[in-house]
Coordinates of C-alpha atoms in Angstrom, one line a residue:
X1 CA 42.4 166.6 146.3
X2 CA 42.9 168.1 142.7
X3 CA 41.5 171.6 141.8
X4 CA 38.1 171.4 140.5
X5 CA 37.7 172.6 137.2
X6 CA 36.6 175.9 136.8
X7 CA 33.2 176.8 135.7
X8 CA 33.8 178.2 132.1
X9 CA 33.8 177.0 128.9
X10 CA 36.5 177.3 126.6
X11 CA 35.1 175.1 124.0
X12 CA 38.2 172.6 124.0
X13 CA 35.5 169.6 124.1
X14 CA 34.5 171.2 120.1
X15 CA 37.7 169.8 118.6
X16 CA 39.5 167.7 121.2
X17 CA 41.4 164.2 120.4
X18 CA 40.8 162.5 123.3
X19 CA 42.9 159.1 124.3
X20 CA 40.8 155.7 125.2
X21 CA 42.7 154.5 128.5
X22 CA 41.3 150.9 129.1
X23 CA 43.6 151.0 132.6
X24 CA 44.1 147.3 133.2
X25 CA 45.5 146.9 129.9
X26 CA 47.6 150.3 129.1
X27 CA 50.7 149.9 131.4
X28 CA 51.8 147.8 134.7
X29 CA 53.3 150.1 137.5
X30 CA 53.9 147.7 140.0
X31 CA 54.7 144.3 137.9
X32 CA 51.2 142.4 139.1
X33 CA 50.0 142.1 135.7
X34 CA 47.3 144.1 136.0
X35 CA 47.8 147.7 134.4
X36 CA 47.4 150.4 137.2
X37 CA 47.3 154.3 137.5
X38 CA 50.5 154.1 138.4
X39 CA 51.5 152.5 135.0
X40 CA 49.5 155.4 133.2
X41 CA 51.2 158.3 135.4
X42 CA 54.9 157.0 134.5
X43 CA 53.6 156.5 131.0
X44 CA 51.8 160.9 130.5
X45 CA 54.8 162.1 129.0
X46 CA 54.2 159.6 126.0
X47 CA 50.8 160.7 125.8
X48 CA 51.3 164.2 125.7
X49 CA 53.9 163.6 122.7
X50 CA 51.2 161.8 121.2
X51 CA 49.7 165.5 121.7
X52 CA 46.4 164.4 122.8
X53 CA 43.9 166.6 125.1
X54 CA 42.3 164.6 127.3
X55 CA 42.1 161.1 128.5
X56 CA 39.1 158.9 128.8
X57 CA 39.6 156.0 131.5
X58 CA 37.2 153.0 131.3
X59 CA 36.1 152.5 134.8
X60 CA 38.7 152.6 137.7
X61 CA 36.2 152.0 140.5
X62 CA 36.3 149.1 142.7
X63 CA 34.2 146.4 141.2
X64 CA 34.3 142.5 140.9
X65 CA 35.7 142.8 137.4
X66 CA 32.4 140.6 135.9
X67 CA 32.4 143.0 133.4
X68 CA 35.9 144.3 132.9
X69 CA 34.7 147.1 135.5
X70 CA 31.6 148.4 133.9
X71 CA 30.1 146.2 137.4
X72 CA 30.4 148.8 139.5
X73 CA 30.6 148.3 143.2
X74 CA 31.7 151.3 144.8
X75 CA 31.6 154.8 142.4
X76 CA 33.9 156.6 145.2
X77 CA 36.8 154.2 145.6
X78 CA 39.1 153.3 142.6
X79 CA 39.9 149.4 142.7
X80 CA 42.9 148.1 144.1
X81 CA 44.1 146.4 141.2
X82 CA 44.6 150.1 140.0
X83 CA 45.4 151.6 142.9
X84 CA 43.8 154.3 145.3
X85 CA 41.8 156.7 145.3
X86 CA 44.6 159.4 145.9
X87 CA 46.4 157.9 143.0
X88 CA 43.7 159.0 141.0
X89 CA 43.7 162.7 142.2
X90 CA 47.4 162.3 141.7
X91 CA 47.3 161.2 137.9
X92 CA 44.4 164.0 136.9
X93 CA 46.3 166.9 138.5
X94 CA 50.0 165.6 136.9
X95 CA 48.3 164.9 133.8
X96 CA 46.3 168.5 133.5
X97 CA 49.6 170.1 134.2
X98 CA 51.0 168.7 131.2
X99 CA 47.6 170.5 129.3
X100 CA 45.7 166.7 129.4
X101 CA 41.8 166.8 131.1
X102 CA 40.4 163.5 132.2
X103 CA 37.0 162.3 131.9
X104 CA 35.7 158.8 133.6
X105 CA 33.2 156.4 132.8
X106 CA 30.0 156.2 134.8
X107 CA 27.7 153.1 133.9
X108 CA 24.3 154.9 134.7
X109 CA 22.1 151.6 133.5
X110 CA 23.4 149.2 136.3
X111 CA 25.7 148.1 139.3
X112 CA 27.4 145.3 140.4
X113 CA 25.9 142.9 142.6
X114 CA 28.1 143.2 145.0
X115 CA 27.3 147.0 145.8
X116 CA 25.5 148.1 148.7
X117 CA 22.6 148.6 147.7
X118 CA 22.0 145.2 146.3
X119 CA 23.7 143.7 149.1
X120 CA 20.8 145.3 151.1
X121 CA 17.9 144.5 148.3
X122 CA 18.8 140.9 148.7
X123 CA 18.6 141.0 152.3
X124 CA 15.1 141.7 151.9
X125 CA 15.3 146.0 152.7
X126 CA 14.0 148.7 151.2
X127 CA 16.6 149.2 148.8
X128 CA 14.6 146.4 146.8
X129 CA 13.0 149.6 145.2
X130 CA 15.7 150.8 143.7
X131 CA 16.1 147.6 141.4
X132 CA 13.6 146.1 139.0
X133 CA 12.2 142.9 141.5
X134 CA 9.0 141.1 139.9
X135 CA 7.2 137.5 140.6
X136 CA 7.8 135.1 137.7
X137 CA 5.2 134.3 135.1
X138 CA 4.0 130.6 134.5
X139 CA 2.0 128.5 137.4
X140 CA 4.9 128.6 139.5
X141 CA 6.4 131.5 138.7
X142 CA 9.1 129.6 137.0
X143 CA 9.1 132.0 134.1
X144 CA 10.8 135.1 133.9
X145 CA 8.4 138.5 134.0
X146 CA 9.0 139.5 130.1
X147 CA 10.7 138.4 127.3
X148 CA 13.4 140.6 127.4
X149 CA 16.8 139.3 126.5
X150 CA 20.1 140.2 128.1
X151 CA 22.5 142.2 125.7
X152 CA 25.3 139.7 126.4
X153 CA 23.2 137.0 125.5
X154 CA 20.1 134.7 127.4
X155 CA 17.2 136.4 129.6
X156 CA 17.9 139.5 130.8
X157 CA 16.5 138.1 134.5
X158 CA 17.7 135.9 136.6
X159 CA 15.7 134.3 139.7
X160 CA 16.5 134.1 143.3
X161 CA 15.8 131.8 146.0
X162 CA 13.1 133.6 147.3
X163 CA 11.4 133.0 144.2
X164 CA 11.0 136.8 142.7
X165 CA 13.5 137.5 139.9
X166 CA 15.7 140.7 139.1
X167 CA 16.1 142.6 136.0
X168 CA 20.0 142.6 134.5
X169 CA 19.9 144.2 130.3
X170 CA 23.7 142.7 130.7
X171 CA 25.5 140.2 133.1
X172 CA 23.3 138.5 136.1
X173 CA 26.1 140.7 138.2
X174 CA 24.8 143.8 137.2
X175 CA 21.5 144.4 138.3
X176 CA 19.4 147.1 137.1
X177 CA 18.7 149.9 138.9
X178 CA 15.6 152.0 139.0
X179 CA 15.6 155.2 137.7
X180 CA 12.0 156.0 138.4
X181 CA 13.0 156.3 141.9
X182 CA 14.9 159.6 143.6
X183 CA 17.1 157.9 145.5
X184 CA 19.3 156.9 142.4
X185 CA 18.6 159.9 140.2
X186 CA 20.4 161.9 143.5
X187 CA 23.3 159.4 144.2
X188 CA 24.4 159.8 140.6
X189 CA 24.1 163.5 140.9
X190 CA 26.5 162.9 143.8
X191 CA 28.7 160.9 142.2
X192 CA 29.1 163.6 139.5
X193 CA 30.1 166.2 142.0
X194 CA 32.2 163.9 143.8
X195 CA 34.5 163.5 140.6
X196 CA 33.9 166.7 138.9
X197 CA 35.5 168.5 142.9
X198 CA 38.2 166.0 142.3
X199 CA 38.9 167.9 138.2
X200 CA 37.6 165.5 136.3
X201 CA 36.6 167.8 133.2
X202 CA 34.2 165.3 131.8
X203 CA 32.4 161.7 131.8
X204 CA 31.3 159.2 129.4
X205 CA 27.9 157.5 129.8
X206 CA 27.7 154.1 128.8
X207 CA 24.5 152.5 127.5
X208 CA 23.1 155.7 128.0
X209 CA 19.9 155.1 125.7
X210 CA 19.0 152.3 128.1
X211 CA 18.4 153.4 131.7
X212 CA 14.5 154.6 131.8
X213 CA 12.0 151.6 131.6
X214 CA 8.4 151.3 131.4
X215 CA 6.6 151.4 134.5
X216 CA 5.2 148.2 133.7
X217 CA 8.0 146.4 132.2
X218 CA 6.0 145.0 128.9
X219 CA 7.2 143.1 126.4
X220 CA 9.3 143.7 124.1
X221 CA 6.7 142.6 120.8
X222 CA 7.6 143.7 117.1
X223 CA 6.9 147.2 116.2
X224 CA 6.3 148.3 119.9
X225 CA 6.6 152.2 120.0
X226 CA 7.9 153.4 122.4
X227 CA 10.5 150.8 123.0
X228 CA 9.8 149.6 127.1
X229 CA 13.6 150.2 128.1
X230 CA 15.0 151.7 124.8
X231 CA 15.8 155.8 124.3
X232 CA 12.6 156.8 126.4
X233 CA 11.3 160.2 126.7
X234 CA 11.7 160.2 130.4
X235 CA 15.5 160.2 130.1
X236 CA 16.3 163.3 128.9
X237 CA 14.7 165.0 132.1
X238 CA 17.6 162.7 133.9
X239 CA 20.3 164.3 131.7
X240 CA 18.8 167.6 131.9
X241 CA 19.7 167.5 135.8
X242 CA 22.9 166.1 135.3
X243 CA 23.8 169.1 132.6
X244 CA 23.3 171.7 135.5
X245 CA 25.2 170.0 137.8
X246 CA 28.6 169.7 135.1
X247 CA 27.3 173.4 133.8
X248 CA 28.7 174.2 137.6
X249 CA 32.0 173.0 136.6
X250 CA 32.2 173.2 133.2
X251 CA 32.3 169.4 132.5
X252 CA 31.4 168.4 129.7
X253 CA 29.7 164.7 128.7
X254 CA 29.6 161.7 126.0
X255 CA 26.6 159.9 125.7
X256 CA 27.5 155.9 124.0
X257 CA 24.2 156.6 122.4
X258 CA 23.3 153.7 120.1
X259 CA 19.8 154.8 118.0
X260 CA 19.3 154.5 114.2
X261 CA 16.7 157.5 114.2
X262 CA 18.9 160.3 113.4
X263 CA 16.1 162.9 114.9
X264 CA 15.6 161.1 117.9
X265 CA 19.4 160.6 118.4
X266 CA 20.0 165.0 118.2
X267 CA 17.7 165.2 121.0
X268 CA 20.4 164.4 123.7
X269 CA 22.6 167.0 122.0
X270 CA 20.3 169.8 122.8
X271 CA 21.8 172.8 124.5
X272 CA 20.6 171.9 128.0
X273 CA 21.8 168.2 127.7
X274 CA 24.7 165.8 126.6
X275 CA 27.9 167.9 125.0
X276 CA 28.1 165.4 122.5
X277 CA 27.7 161.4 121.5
X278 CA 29.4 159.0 120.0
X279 CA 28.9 158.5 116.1
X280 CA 28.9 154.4 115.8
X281 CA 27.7 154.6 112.4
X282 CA 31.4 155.8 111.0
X283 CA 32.7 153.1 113.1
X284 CA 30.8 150.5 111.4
X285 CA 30.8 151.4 108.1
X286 CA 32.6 149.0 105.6
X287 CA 35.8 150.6 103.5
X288 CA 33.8 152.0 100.8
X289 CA 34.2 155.6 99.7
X290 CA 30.6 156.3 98.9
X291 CA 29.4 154.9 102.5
X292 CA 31.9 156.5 104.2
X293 CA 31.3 159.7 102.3
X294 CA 27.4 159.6 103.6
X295 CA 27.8 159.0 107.2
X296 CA 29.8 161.8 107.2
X297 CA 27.4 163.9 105.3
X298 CA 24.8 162.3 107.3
X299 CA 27.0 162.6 110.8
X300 CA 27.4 166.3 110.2
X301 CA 23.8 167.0 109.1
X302 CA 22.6 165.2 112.8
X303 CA 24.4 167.4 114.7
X304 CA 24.1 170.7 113.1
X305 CA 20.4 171.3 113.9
X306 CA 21.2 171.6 117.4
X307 CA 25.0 173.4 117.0
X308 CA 26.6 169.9 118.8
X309 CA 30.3 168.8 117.2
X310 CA 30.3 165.2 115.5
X311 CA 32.7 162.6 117.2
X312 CA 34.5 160.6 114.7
X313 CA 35.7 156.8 116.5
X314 CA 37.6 154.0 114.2
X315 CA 37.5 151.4 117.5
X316 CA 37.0 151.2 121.2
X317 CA 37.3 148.4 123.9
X318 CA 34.4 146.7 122.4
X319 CA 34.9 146.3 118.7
X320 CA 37.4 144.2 116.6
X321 CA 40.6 146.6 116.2
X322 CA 41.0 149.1 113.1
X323 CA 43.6 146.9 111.3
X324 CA 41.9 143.3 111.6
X325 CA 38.7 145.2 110.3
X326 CA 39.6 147.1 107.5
X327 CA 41.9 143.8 106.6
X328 CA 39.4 141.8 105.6
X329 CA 38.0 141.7 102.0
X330 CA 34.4 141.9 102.8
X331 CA 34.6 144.8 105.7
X332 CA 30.7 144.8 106.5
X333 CA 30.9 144.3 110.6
X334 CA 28.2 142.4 112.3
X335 CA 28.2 143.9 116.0
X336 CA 26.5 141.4 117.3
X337 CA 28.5 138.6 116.5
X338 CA 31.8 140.1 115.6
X339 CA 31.7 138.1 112.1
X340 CA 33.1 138.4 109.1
X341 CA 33.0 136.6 106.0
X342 CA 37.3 136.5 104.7
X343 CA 40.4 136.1 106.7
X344 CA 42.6 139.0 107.5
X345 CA 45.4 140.5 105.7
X346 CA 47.2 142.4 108.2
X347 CA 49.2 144.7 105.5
X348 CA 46.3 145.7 103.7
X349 CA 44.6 146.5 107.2
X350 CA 47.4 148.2 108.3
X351 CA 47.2 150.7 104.7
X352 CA 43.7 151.2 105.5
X353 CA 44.0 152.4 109.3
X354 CA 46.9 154.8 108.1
X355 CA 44.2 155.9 106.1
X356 CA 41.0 156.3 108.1
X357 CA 43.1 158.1 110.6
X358 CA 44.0 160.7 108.6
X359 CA 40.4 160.6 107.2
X360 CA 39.3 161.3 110.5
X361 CA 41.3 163.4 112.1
X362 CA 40.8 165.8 109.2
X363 CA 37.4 165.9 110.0
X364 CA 35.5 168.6 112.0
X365 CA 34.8 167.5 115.6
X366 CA 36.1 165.4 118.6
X367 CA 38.2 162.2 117.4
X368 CA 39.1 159.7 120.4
X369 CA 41.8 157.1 119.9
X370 CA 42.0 153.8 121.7
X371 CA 44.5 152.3 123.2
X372 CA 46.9 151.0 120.4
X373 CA 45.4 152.1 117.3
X374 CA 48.1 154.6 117.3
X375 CA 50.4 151.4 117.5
X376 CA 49.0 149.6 114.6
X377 CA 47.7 146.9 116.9
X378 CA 45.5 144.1 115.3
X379 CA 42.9 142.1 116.9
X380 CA 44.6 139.1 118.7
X381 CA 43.3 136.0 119.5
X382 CA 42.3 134.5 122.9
X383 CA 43.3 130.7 123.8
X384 CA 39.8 129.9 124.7
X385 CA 40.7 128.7 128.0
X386 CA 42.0 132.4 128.7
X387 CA 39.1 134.4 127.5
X388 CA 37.3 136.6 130.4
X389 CA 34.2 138.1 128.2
X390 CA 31.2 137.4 129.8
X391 CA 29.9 137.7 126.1
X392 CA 31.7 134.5 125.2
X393 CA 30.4 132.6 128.1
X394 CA 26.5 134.0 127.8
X395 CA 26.6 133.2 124.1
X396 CA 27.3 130.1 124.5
X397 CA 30.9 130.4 122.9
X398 CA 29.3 131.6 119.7
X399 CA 30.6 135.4 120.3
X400 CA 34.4 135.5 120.6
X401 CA 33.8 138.7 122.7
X402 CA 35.7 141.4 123.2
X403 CA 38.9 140.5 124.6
X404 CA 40.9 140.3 121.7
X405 CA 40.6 144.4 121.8
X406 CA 42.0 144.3 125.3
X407 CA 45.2 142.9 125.1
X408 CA 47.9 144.8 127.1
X409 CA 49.8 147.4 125.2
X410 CA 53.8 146.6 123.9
X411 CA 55.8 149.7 124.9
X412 CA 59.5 148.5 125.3
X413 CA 60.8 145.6 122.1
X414 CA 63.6 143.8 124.7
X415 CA 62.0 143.7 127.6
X416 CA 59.8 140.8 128.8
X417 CA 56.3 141.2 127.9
X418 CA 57.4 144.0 125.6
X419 CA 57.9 146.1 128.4
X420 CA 54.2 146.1 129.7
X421 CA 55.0 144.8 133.6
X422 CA 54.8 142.0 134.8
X423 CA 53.1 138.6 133.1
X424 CA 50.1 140.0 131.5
X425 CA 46.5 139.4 132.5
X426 CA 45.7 138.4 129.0
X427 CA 48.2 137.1 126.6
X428 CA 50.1 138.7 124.4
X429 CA 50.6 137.5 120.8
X430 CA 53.7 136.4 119.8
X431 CA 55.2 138.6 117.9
X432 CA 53.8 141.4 120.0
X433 CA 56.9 143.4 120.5
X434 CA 57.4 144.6 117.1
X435 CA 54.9 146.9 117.6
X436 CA 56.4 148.3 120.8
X437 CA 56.4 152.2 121.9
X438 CA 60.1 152.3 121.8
X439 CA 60.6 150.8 118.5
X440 CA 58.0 153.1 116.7
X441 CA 59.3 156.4 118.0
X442 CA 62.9 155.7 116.4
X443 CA 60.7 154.9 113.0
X444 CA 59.6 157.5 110.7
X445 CA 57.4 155.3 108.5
X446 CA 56.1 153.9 111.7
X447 CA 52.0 154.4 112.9
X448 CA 53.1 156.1 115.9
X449 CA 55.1 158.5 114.2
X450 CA 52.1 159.3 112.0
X451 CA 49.6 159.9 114.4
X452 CA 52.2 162.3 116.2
X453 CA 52.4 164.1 113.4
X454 CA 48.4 164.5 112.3
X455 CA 47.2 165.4 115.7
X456 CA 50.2 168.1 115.7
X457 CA 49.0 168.8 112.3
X458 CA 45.7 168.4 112.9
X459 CA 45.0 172.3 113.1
X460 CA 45.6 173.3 109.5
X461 CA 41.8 172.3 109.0
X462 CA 40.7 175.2 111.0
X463 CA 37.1 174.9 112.5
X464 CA 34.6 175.0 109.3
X465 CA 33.0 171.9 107.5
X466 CA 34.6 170.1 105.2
X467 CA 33.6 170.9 100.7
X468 CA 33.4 168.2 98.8
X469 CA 35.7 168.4 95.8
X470 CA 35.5 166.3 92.3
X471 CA 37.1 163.5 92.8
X472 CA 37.5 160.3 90.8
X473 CA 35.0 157.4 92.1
X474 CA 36.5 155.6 95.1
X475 CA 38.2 159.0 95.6
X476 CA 36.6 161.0 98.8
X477 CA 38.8 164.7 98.5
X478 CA 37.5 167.6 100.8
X479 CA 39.0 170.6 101.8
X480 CA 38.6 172.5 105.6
X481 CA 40.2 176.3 105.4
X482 CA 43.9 175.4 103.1
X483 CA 43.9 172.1 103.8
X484 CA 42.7 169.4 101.6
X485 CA 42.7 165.5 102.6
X486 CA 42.5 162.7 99.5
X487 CA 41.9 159.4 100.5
X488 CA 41.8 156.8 97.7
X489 CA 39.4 153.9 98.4
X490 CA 40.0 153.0 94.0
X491 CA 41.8 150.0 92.9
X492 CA 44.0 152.0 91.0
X493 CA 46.5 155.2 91.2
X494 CA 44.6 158.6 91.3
X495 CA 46.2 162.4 90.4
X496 CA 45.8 164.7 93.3
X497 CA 44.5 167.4 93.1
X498 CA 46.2 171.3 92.4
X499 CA 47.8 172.1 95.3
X500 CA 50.9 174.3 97.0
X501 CA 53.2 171.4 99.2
X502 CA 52.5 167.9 101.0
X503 CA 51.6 168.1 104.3
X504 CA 51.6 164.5 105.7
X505 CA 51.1 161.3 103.5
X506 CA 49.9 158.0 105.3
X507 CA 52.1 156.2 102.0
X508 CA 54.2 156.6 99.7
X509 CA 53.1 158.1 96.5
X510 CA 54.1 156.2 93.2
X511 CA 56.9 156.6 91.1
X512 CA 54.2 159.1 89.1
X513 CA 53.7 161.2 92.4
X514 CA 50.3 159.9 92.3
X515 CA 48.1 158.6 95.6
X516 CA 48.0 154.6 95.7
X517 CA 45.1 152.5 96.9
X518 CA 44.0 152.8 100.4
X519 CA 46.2 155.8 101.2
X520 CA 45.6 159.1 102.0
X521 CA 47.0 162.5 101.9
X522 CA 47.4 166.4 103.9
X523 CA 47.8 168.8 101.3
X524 CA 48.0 172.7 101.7
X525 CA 45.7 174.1 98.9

């Protein structure tokens, strides 16, 4: 078993760039197909080039793989597709040696059902309590209890022989669980301790908003307030607990906290709950200077009320990749369907992504990277006939979903499958090698390259928030201690401003030394 992490604080969390690992698509240790921990271990040295500071992995757990893992049927065993659970030890100590922390995934809302517990519900035991089990409406009962939909599309119930139905906010394989009751409130406890004695310095919380529901399950009508299953008070007593139990080990936590009140979103930043939560509404804004400009005003504004850092996230294993987004003409992005309204053009998409990293990664806070975005990757499309997404299936092949995001990574140019393993569980583009590992690190112009430098660079900013200097319009220009970072957003050519040497340039600058569209610059003031 790994060291635990010690109980102190160093404040690392404040300013970290921390590296998405979605596993089964990162590397392939043993040629399967499927990437493994032991794919990631062989590939640590190459992250901590990248100069990164801790690793987030999707879920490793053992689980039916409904959901691309997030079904969770055992919290104490990683899946065999990975590997073991001693792999895992293995792969946080080696990767903490090299200065990397890990944090893991724990899908609070839900669990597959194939885990125990429902195993036993269905059988007709006591566990039935910890799920959400109600008679139907209608004469029969045919109906479901509420009106509530399923987020991946279609009632969010499904009925069972027996006649009752059970509650699922996501796939009819993940039931979910009861949080009024303090049987699951102490097995996650439990499973916190288990990973945190195992040096796991942290853990993301997905859907974290959604696990409390209203005792009586109501529907959802217009204008209801409170929302029945949405951001309810009696959360934050859940995450309260769980904040003593990481305050033992100095862990720290992400909440994937989706609200559009920006009060009611700071409350699970308070001192005595979540370390921080991720800030979806950068994410999703279009490539427009003056938006961007105010969710970062408004970003920074959220957090500082209670002394929380902002996190700052261009993509993530459920969103349309960096460079397909930005490469489209009218950038607005419709979550729920994945929709846009113009076809991509990689190049400009690919001038846009240099930019918003260095956009971001000058900016106070926690960054995280996925998978590939330091690779330039686009989104890639999925032969229907090849697409796993439950989205896709629910939606009744309306949503593409998600696995166009998840395609595994190209590390080696001449070697099959671009040197990934064996033949991948989803297919690779062709053309997929050019954007390999190997081929990048021998290219100075290359997005690998680039991101090596900013996170080495990344310190010039110092800790402080960002001033707003004049700048043409389009123009956002800032400056963090004697740093300043320009990004043009204009259609034309803008000056930069006075300033003492170049630091890192996501472009060339024009014949005039002057910033081009939709690039970006490090200067030293």
């Amino acid at each position: 078993m790994g060291q635990p992490t010690p109980a102190t604080d160093d404040g690392w969390w404040r300013s970290a760039v921390i590296y998405q690992v979605y596993v089964r698509s990162f590397a392939d240790g043993d040629g399967d197909g499927t990437g493994d921990l032991a794919g990631v271990r062989a590939r640590l040295p190459y992250l901590a080039e990248l100069g990164v500071d801790a690793l987030w992995f999707n879920p490793w757990y053992r689980s039916p793989m409904k959901d691309g893992g997030y079904d969770v049927a055992d919290y104490r065993a990683v899946d065999p597709a990975f590997g073991t659970l001693a792999e895992a030890e293995k792969l946080i100590a080696e990767a903490r040696e090299l200065g990397i922390r890990t944090l893991v995934d724990i899908v609070p809302n839900h669990v597959s059902d194939q885990h125990p517990w429902f195993r036993a519900a269905l059988a007709g035991g006591p566990e039935r309590e910890l799920f959400h089990f109600r008679p139907g409406r209608g004469e029969h009962g045919e109906l479901p209890p509420n009106d509530w939909q399923s987020e991946f599309g279609g009632p969010a119930w499904t009925r069972l022989p027996d006649g009752d139905w059970y509650l699922h906010l996501f796939a009819p394989e993940q039931p979910d669980l009861n949080w009024a009751h303090p049987a699951v409130r102490q097995e996650h406890e439990d499973i916190l301790r288990f990973w945190f004695e195992r040096g796991v310095a942290g853990v993301r919380i997905d859907s974290a908003a959604l696990l409390v529901k209203h005792p009586e399950l109501p529907d959802v009508t217009e204008g209801r307030d409170p929302h029945p299953y949405v951001d309810r008070d009696e959360l934050h007593d859940v995450y309260r607990a769980w904040r003593a139990v990481a305050d033992e080990y100095g862990a720290v936590f992400v909440g994937e906290v989706w609200l559009p009140d920006a009060e009611r979103f700071a409350r699970y930043l308070r001192p005595d709950e979540l370390h921080t939560a991720f800030n979806f509404s950068f994410m999703s804004c279009p490539w427009d200077a003056a938006r961007l400009r105010r969710s970062i005003d408004d970003t920074l504004a959220e957090h500082a009320p209670v002394g929380a850092p902002a996190t700052w996230v261009l993509c993530n294993h459920d969103v349309t990749r960096t460079v397909t987004r930005y490469g489209r003409a009218d950038t607005g992005f419709d979550f729920a369907t994945k929709a846009f309204g113009t076809p991509t053009d990689l190049a400009l998409g690919t001038r846009r992504a240099r930019a918003a990293a260095l956009l971001s990664l000058a900016l106070p806070g926690v960054v995280y990277v996925y998978q590939g975005e330091e690779l330039g990757l686009p989104e890639a499309d999925i032969p229907l006939d090849r697409i796993e997404d439950p989205m896709h299936a629910r939606s009744g092949g309306t949503d593409p979903g998600r696995d166009g995001c998840r395609v595994p990574l190209p590390w080696a140019a001449g070697e099959p499958h671009a040197g990934f393993g064996g033949e991948p569980w989803l297919p690779q583009p062709d053309g997929w090698a050019a954007y390999a590992a190997d081929r990048q690190a021998e290219d100075p112009g290359s997005m690998l390259r680039l991101y090596r430098e900013a996170v080495r660079l990344r310190p010039v900013f110092g800790d402080g928030p960002p001033t707003w200097l004049p700048a043409p319009d389009g123009v956002l220009a800032f400056a963090r201690a004697d740093a300043l970072c320009v990004v043009n957003l204009s259609d034309t050519p803008v000056e930069l401003p006075v300033h003492s040497a170049l630091l890192l340039a996501g472009g060339p600058l024009d014949t005039a030394g002057r910033l081009p569209r939709d690039t970006a610059v490090w200067l030293r003031a």
